[in-house]
Coordinates of C-alpha atoms in Angstrom, one line a residue:
Chain A
X1 CA 31.7 -52.5 99.0
X2 CA 31.7 -51.5 102.7
X3 CA 34.7 -49.4 103.9
X4 CA 34.3 -50.2 107.6
X5 CA 31.7 -51.7 109.8
X6 CA 31.3 -51.3 113.6
X7 CA 32.7 -54.3 115.7
X8 CA 33.5 -53.2 119.2
X9 CA 36.7 -54.5 120.7
X10 CA 38.8 -53.0 123.6
X11 CA 41.6 -50.8 122.2
X12 CA 44.3 -53.0 123.8
X13 CA 43.0 -56.1 122.0
X14 CA 42.6 -54.2 118.8
X15 CA 46.2 -53.1 119.0
X16 CA 47.5 -56.6 119.7
X17 CA 45.4 -58.1 116.8
X18 CA 46.6 -55.3 114.4
X19 CA 50.2 -55.6 115.4
X20 CA 50.1 -59.4 115.1
X21 CA 48.7 -59.1 111.6
X22 CA 51.3 -56.5 110.6
X23 CA 54.2 -58.6 112.1
X24 CA 53.0 -61.8 110.4
X25 CA 52.6 -60.1 107.0
X26 CA 55.9 -58.3 107.2
X27 CA 58.0 -61.3 108.4
X28 CA 56.3 -63.5 105.8
X29 CA 57.3 -60.9 103.2
X30 CA 60.9 -61.0 104.5
X31 CA 61.1 -64.8 104.2
X32 CA 59.5 -64.8 100.7
X33 CA 61.8 -62.0 99.5
X34 CA 64.9 -63.8 100.9
X35 CA 63.9 -66.9 99.0
X36 CA 63.4 -64.7 95.8
X37 CA 66.7 -62.9 96.4
X38 CA 65.1 -59.5 96.8
X39 CA 65.6 -59.0 100.5
X40 CA 65.5 -55.2 100.3
X41 CA 62.1 -55.1 98.8
X42 CA 60.5 -56.9 101.8
X43 CA 58.9 -53.8 103.3
X44 CA 57.3 -52.7 100.0
X45 CA 56.2 -56.3 99.2
X46 CA 54.7 -56.5 102.8
X47 CA 52.9 -53.2 102.2
X48 CA 51.4 -54.3 98.8
X49 CA 50.5 -57.8 100.3
X50 CA 48.8 -56.2 103.3
X51 CA 46.9 -53.8 101.0
X52 CA 45.6 -56.7 98.9
X53 CA 44.7 -58.8 102.0
X54 CA 42.7 -55.9 103.4
X55 CA 41.0 -55.1 100.1
X56 CA 39.9 -58.8 99.9
X57 CA 38.7 -58.6 103.5
X58 CA 36.8 -55.3 102.6
X59 CA 35.2 -56.8 99.6
X60 CA 34.1 -60.0 101.4
X61 CA 33.0 -58.7 104.8
X62 CA 33.9 -55.0 105.2
X63 CA 36.8 -53.9 107.4
X64 CA 36.1 -53.7 111.1
X65 CA 36.3 -50.3 112.7
X66 CA 38.7 -51.5 115.4
X67 CA 41.3 -52.1 112.7
X68 CA 41.3 -48.4 111.6
X69 CA 41.1 -47.2 115.2
X70 CA 44.2 -49.3 116.2
X71 CA 46.1 -48.3 113.1
X72 CA 45.4 -44.6 113.7
X73 CA 46.6 -45.0 117.3
X74 CA 49.8 -46.8 116.2
X75 CA 50.5 -44.4 113.3
X76 CA 50.4 -41.4 115.6
X77 CA 53.6 -42.8 117.2
X78 CA 55.2 -44.1 114.0
X79 CA 57.8 -41.4 114.2
X80 CA 59.6 -43.4 116.9
X81 CA 60.5 -46.1 114.4
X82 CA 62.6 -43.7 112.2
X83 CA 64.1 -41.5 115.0
X84 CA 67.6 -43.0 114.9
X85 CA 67.9 -42.5 111.1
X86 CA 66.3 -39.0 111.5
X87 CA 69.0 -38.0 114.0
X88 CA 71.6 -39.0 111.4
X89 CA 69.8 -36.8 108.9
X90 CA 70.0 -33.9 111.3
X91 CA 73.8 -34.4 111.6
X92 CA 74.1 -34.7 107.8
X93 CA 72.5 -31.2 107.3
X94 CA 75.5 -29.6 108.9
X95 CA 77.9 -31.7 106.8
X96 CA 76.5 -31.0 103.3
X97 CA 79.2 -28.4 102.5
X98 CA 79.0 -27.2 98.9
X99 CA 75.7 -29.1 98.2
X100 CA 73.8 -27.3 101.0
X101 CA 72.3 -24.5 98.7
X102 CA 71.5 -26.9 95.9
X103 CA 69.8 -29.3 98.2
X104 CA 67.8 -26.6 100.0
X105 CA 66.7 -25.0 96.7
X106 CA 65.7 -28.3 95.2
X107 CA 63.7 -29.2 98.4
X108 CA 61.9 -25.8 98.4
X109 CA 61.0 -25.7 94.7
X110 CA 60.1 -29.4 94.4
X111 CA 57.8 -29.2 97.5
X112 CA 56.0 -25.9 97.0
X113 CA 55.2 -26.1 93.3
X114 CA 53.5 -29.5 93.4
X115 CA 51.8 -28.6 96.7
X116 CA 50.3 -25.5 95.1
X117 CA 49.5 -27.1 91.7
X118 CA 47.9 -30.2 93.2
X119 CA 45.7 -28.1 95.5
X120 CA 44.5 -26.0 92.6
X121 CA 43.9 -29.1 90.5
X122 CA 42.1 -31.0 93.2
X123 CA 40.0 -27.9 94.1
X124 CA 38.9 -27.6 90.5
X125 CA 38.3 -31.3 89.8
X126 CA 36.6 -32.2 93.1
X127 CA 34.4 -29.1 93.0
X128 CA 33.5 -29.7 89.4
X129 CA 31.7 -32.8 90.6
X130 CA 30.0 -30.8 93.4
X131 CA 28.3 -28.7 90.8
X132 CA 27.1 -31.9 89.1
X133 CA 25.7 -33.5 92.2
X134 CA 26.1 -31.2 95.2
X135 CA 24.0 -33.4 97.5
X136 CA 26.1 -36.5 97.1
X137 CA 29.4 -34.7 97.6
X138 CA 28.3 -32.5 100.5
X139 CA 27.2 -35.8 102.1
X140 CA 30.6 -37.3 101.3
X141 CA 32.5 -34.3 102.7
X142 CA 31.0 -35.0 106.1
X143 CA 31.4 -38.7 106.1
X144 CA 35.0 -39.2 104.8
Chain B
X1 CA 80.2 -43.7 126.2
X2 CA 81.0 -47.4 125.4
X3 CA 79.3 -50.7 126.1
X4 CA 80.9 -54.1 126.5
X5 CA 77.6 -56.0 126.0
X6 CA 75.7 -55.6 122.8
X7 CA 72.4 -56.4 124.5
X8 CA 72.9 -53.6 127.1
X9 CA 73.9 -51.2 124.4
X10 CA 70.8 -52.0 122.3
X11 CA 68.6 -51.6 125.4
X12 CA 70.3 -48.2 126.1
X13 CA 69.7 -47.1 122.5
X14 CA 66.0 -48.0 122.7
X15 CA 65.7 -46.3 126.1
X16 CA 67.4 -43.1 124.8
X17 CA 65.2 -43.0 121.7
X18 CA 62.0 -43.7 123.6
X19 CA 62.8 -41.0 126.2
X20 CA 63.3 -38.5 123.3
X21 CA 60.1 -39.5 121.6
X22 CA 57.9 -39.4 124.7
X23 CA 59.4 -36.0 125.8
X24 CA 58.8 -34.6 122.4
X25 CA 55.2 -35.9 122.4
X26 CA 54.5 -34.3 125.8
X27 CA 56.1 -31.0 124.7
X28 CA 54.2 -31.0 121.4
X29 CA 50.9 -31.4 123.4
X30 CA 51.7 -28.4 125.6
X31 CA 53.2 -26.3 122.8
X32 CA 51.1 -26.9 119.7
X33 CA 53.5 -24.9 117.4
X34 CA 56.4 -27.2 118.2
X35 CA 57.0 -29.8 115.4
X36 CA 57.2 -33.1 117.2
X37 CA 59.6 -35.0 114.8
X38 CA 62.1 -32.1 114.8
X39 CA 62.0 -31.9 118.6
X40 CA 62.4 -35.6 119.1
X41 CA 65.3 -35.6 116.6
X42 CA 67.0 -32.7 118.4
X43 CA 66.5 -34.4 121.8
X44 CA 68.2 -37.6 120.5
X45 CA 71.2 -35.6 119.4
X46 CA 71.2 -33.7 122.7
X47 CA 71.1 -36.9 124.7
X48 CA 73.9 -38.4 122.6
X49 CA 76.0 -35.2 123.2
X50 CA 75.4 -35.3 127.0
X51 CA 76.3 -39.0 127.2
X52 CA 79.3 -38.5 124.9
X53 CA 77.9 -41.4 122.8
X54 CA 79.1 -41.3 119.2
X55 CA 76.2 -41.3 116.7
X56 CA 77.6 -44.1 114.6
X57 CA 78.0 -46.4 117.6
X58 CA 74.5 -45.6 118.7
X59 CA 73.1 -46.2 115.2
X60 CA 75.0 -49.5 114.9
X61 CA 73.3 -51.0 117.9
X62 CA 69.9 -49.4 117.3
X63 CA 69.6 -50.4 113.6
X64 CA 68.6 -54.1 113.9
X65 CA 65.7 -53.3 116.2
X66 CA 64.6 -50.1 114.4
X67 CA 64.8 -51.7 110.9
X68 CA 62.1 -54.1 112.1
X69 CA 60.0 -51.3 113.5
X70 CA 60.4 -49.3 110.2
X71 CA 59.1 -52.4 108.3
X72 CA 56.1 -52.7 110.5
X73 CA 55.2 -49.0 110.1
X74 CA 55.5 -49.4 106.3
X75 CA 53.1 -52.4 106.3
X76 CA 50.7 -50.6 108.7
X77 CA 50.2 -47.8 106.1
X78 CA 48.1 -50.2 104.1
X79 CA 45.3 -49.9 106.6
X80 CA 44.2 -46.2 106.0
X81 CA 44.6 -46.8 102.3
X82 CA 42.4 -49.9 102.2
X83 CA 39.8 -48.3 104.5
X84 CA 39.4 -45.2 102.3
X85 CA 35.7 -44.5 101.4
X86 CA 35.5 -43.7 97.7
X87 CA 31.7 -43.3 97.6
X88 CA 30.7 -40.2 95.7
X89 CA 34.3 -39.4 94.7
X90 CA 35.4 -38.8 91.1
X91 CA 37.7 -41.8 91.2
X92 CA 39.1 -41.4 87.7
X93 CA 40.2 -37.8 88.4
X94 CA 41.4 -38.7 91.8
X95 CA 43.5 -41.5 90.2
X96 CA 45.0 -39.0 87.7
X97 CA 45.9 -36.6 90.5
X98 CA 47.6 -39.4 92.4
X99 CA 49.6 -40.5 89.4
X100 CA 50.6 -36.9 88.6
X101 CA 51.6 -36.3 92.2
X102 CA 53.7 -39.5 92.3
X103 CA 55.5 -38.9 88.9
X104 CA 56.1 -35.1 89.6
X105 CA 57.1 -35.9 93.2
X106 CA 60.0 -38.1 92.1
X107 CA 61.0 -36.6 88.7
X108 CA 60.9 -32.9 89.5
X109 CA 63.3 -33.0 92.5
X110 CA 65.6 -35.4 90.6
X111 CA 65.7 -33.1 87.6
X112 CA 66.3 -30.1 89.7
X113 CA 69.1 -31.9 91.6
X114 CA 70.7 -32.8 88.3
X115 CA 70.4 -29.1 87.1
X116 CA 72.1 -27.9 90.3
X117 CA 74.9 -30.4 89.6
X118 CA 74.4 -32.3 92.8
X119 CA 76.1 -35.7 93.4
X120 CA 74.8 -38.9 92.0
X121 CA 73.8 -40.2 95.4
X122 CA 72.0 -37.0 96.2
X123 CA 70.0 -37.2 92.9
X124 CA 69.0 -40.7 93.8
X125 CA 68.0 -39.7 97.3
X126 CA 65.7 -37.0 95.8
X127 CA 63.6 -39.8 94.2
X128 CA 62.1 -40.4 97.6
X129 CA 61.2 -36.7 98.3
X130 CA 57.4 -37.0 98.1
X131 CA 56.9 -40.2 100.1
X132 CA 56.5 -40.7 103.8
X133 CA 59.7 -41.7 105.8
X134 CA 59.0 -45.4 106.3
X135 CA 58.3 -46.0 102.7
X136 CA 60.9 -43.5 101.5
X137 CA 63.6 -45.3 103.5
X138 CA 62.6 -48.7 102.1
X139 CA 62.7 -47.2 98.5
X140 CA 66.0 -45.6 99.2
X141 CA 67.4 -48.9 100.4
X142 CA 66.1 -50.5 97.3
X143 CA 67.6 -48.0 94.8
X144 CA 70.9 -47.8 96.8
X145 CA 70.4 -44.1 97.7
X146 CA 72.0 -42.9 101.0
X147 CA 69.5 -43.5 103.8
X148 CA 70.4 -40.5 105.9
X149 CA 70.3 -38.1 102.9
X150 CA 66.9 -39.5 101.8
X151 CA 65.6 -39.1 105.3
X152 CA 66.9 -35.5 105.5
X153 CA 65.2 -34.6 102.2
X154 CA 61.9 -36.2 103.3
X155 CA 61.9 -34.5 106.7
X156 CA 62.9 -31.0 105.6
X157 CA 60.6 -31.0 102.5
X158 CA 57.7 -32.1 104.7
X159 CA 58.5 -29.4 107.1
X160 CA 58.6 -26.7 104.3
X161 CA 55.3 -27.9 102.9
X162 CA 53.5 -28.2 106.2
X163 CA 54.7 -24.7 107.3
X164 CA 54.0 -22.8 104.1
X165 CA 50.8 -24.6 103.1
X166 CA 48.4 -22.0 104.6
X167 CA 49.9 -19.2 102.5
X168 CA 49.7 -21.3 99.3
X169 CA 46.1 -22.3 100.0
X170 CA 44.6 -18.8 100.1
X171 CA 42.5 -19.2 97.0
X172 CA 41.4 -22.8 97.8
X173 CA 38.2 -23.3 99.6
X174 CA 37.7 -27.1 99.6
X175 CA 39.3 -28.8 102.6
X176 CA 39.4 -32.1 100.6
X177 CA 41.7 -30.5 98.0
X178 CA 43.9 -28.9 100.7
X179 CA 44.2 -32.2 102.6
X180 CA 44.9 -34.3 99.4
X181 CA 47.6 -31.9 98.2
X182 CA 49.2 -31.9 101.7
X183 CA 49.3 -35.7 101.9
X184 CA 50.6 -36.1 98.4
X185 CA 53.3 -33.4 98.4
X186 CA 54.2 -33.0 102.1
X187 CA 53.5 -36.5 103.5
X188 CA 53.6 -36.8 107.3
X189 CA 54.2 -33.2 108.2
X190 CA 51.6 -32.2 105.7
X191 CA 49.1 -34.6 107.2
X192 CA 49.7 -33.2 110.6
X193 CA 49.0 -29.7 109.2
X194 CA 45.9 -31.0 107.4
X195 CA 44.4 -32.3 110.7
X196 CA 44.8 -28.7 112.0
X197 CA 42.7 -27.4 109.1
X198 CA 39.8 -29.9 109.6
X199 CA 39.0 -33.6 110.0
X200 CA 38.0 -33.8 106.4
X201 CA 41.4 -32.4 105.3
X202 CA 43.2 -34.8 107.7
X203 CA 41.5 -37.9 106.3
X204 CA 42.2 -36.9 102.7
X205 CA 45.8 -36.1 103.6
X206 CA 46.2 -39.6 105.2
X207 CA 44.8 -41.1 102.0
X208 CA 47.2 -39.0 99.9
X209 CA 50.2 -39.9 102.0
X210 CA 49.5 -43.7 101.9
X211 CA 48.5 -44.0 98.2
X212 CA 51.4 -41.8 97.0
X213 CA 53.8 -44.0 99.1
X214 CA 52.4 -47.2 97.7
X215 CA 52.4 -46.0 94.0
X216 CA 55.9 -44.5 94.2
X217 CA 57.3 -47.5 96.0
X218 CA 56.2 -49.7 93.1
X219 CA 57.3 -47.6 90.1
X220 CA 60.4 -45.7 91.3
X221 CA 62.6 -48.8 91.9
X222 CA 61.6 -50.3 88.6
X223 CA 62.2 -47.0 86.8
X224 CA 65.7 -46.5 88.4
X225 CA 66.7 -50.0 87.7
X226 CA 65.5 -49.8 84.1
X227 CA 67.5 -46.6 83.6
X228 CA 70.5 -48.2 85.4
X229 CA 71.1 -44.9 87.1

């Protein structure tokens, strides 16, 4: 199963093709979810549908490198899409009142403990396989 | 500031947001220590204050357009996930780590929020803590959690994880482990931090972010609805 294969396209064309695919999949998901009465699940359904489409493409032909290049370019600026909601979140922080300390403590504990634990676990498990076959994994470290 | 025409108001909202985003991007390139999302967010609030434009009025006109953009970003996250190269990786162990990260990422903050006697809406919003904003907002919408609160939790926890990761990773020597943990636990901010560590860490973080988002987006709404919370 090939992850990506080289197929050169100018970046602007890659961006247009990627955006067209994303818009078609998402808007189709919206229509299907409206018909099924689950409008709010449209984005998630679109994500899952896109994943399966791309996996089928990958299995049959291998994904073209222009697709990953275009998605990397677009994802760098993805923060723009949630800026209006984020601004509301910034305002909300000052209006939390009594909940402020509880929310802050919950965020700190529930972020740092999993981050630390998962890093230790991944370090141990991924490195365990290095000792079994160091050549393969060293190769992989470079390529991924 | 008020507008008579909805089209003009929507255009003004997009222009204001775009100006804040582009300015934050330019500033983040010049000052690498500056977190781009926080700068852009602060600039939007500053512009609204200067223009005396009420946030609720601004959000009302921006929402229809930005809801579409949010949907497109969510769908786009399938690309790095589908393009991941699993060759040579211990897939079973990796799957276990992802499942663990997704379950702990939602249940730990919800339990803590419950222990701290936070409100019902806030507990629900904490279900989205470990997923990236576009997916988190879609999940929040689905489980009827307040969007602004969910977004606040996602942004601040990502910032905490991204900022303190280097101190937590002192005994960890594998960049793949650092990247994976950052993507799984600190989503977008963590991924940005992982790219600063190395390219390998960055790619693993992007994978962690996308796969955790996808897995959590599937089980959390079903779990919440089954519990009728």
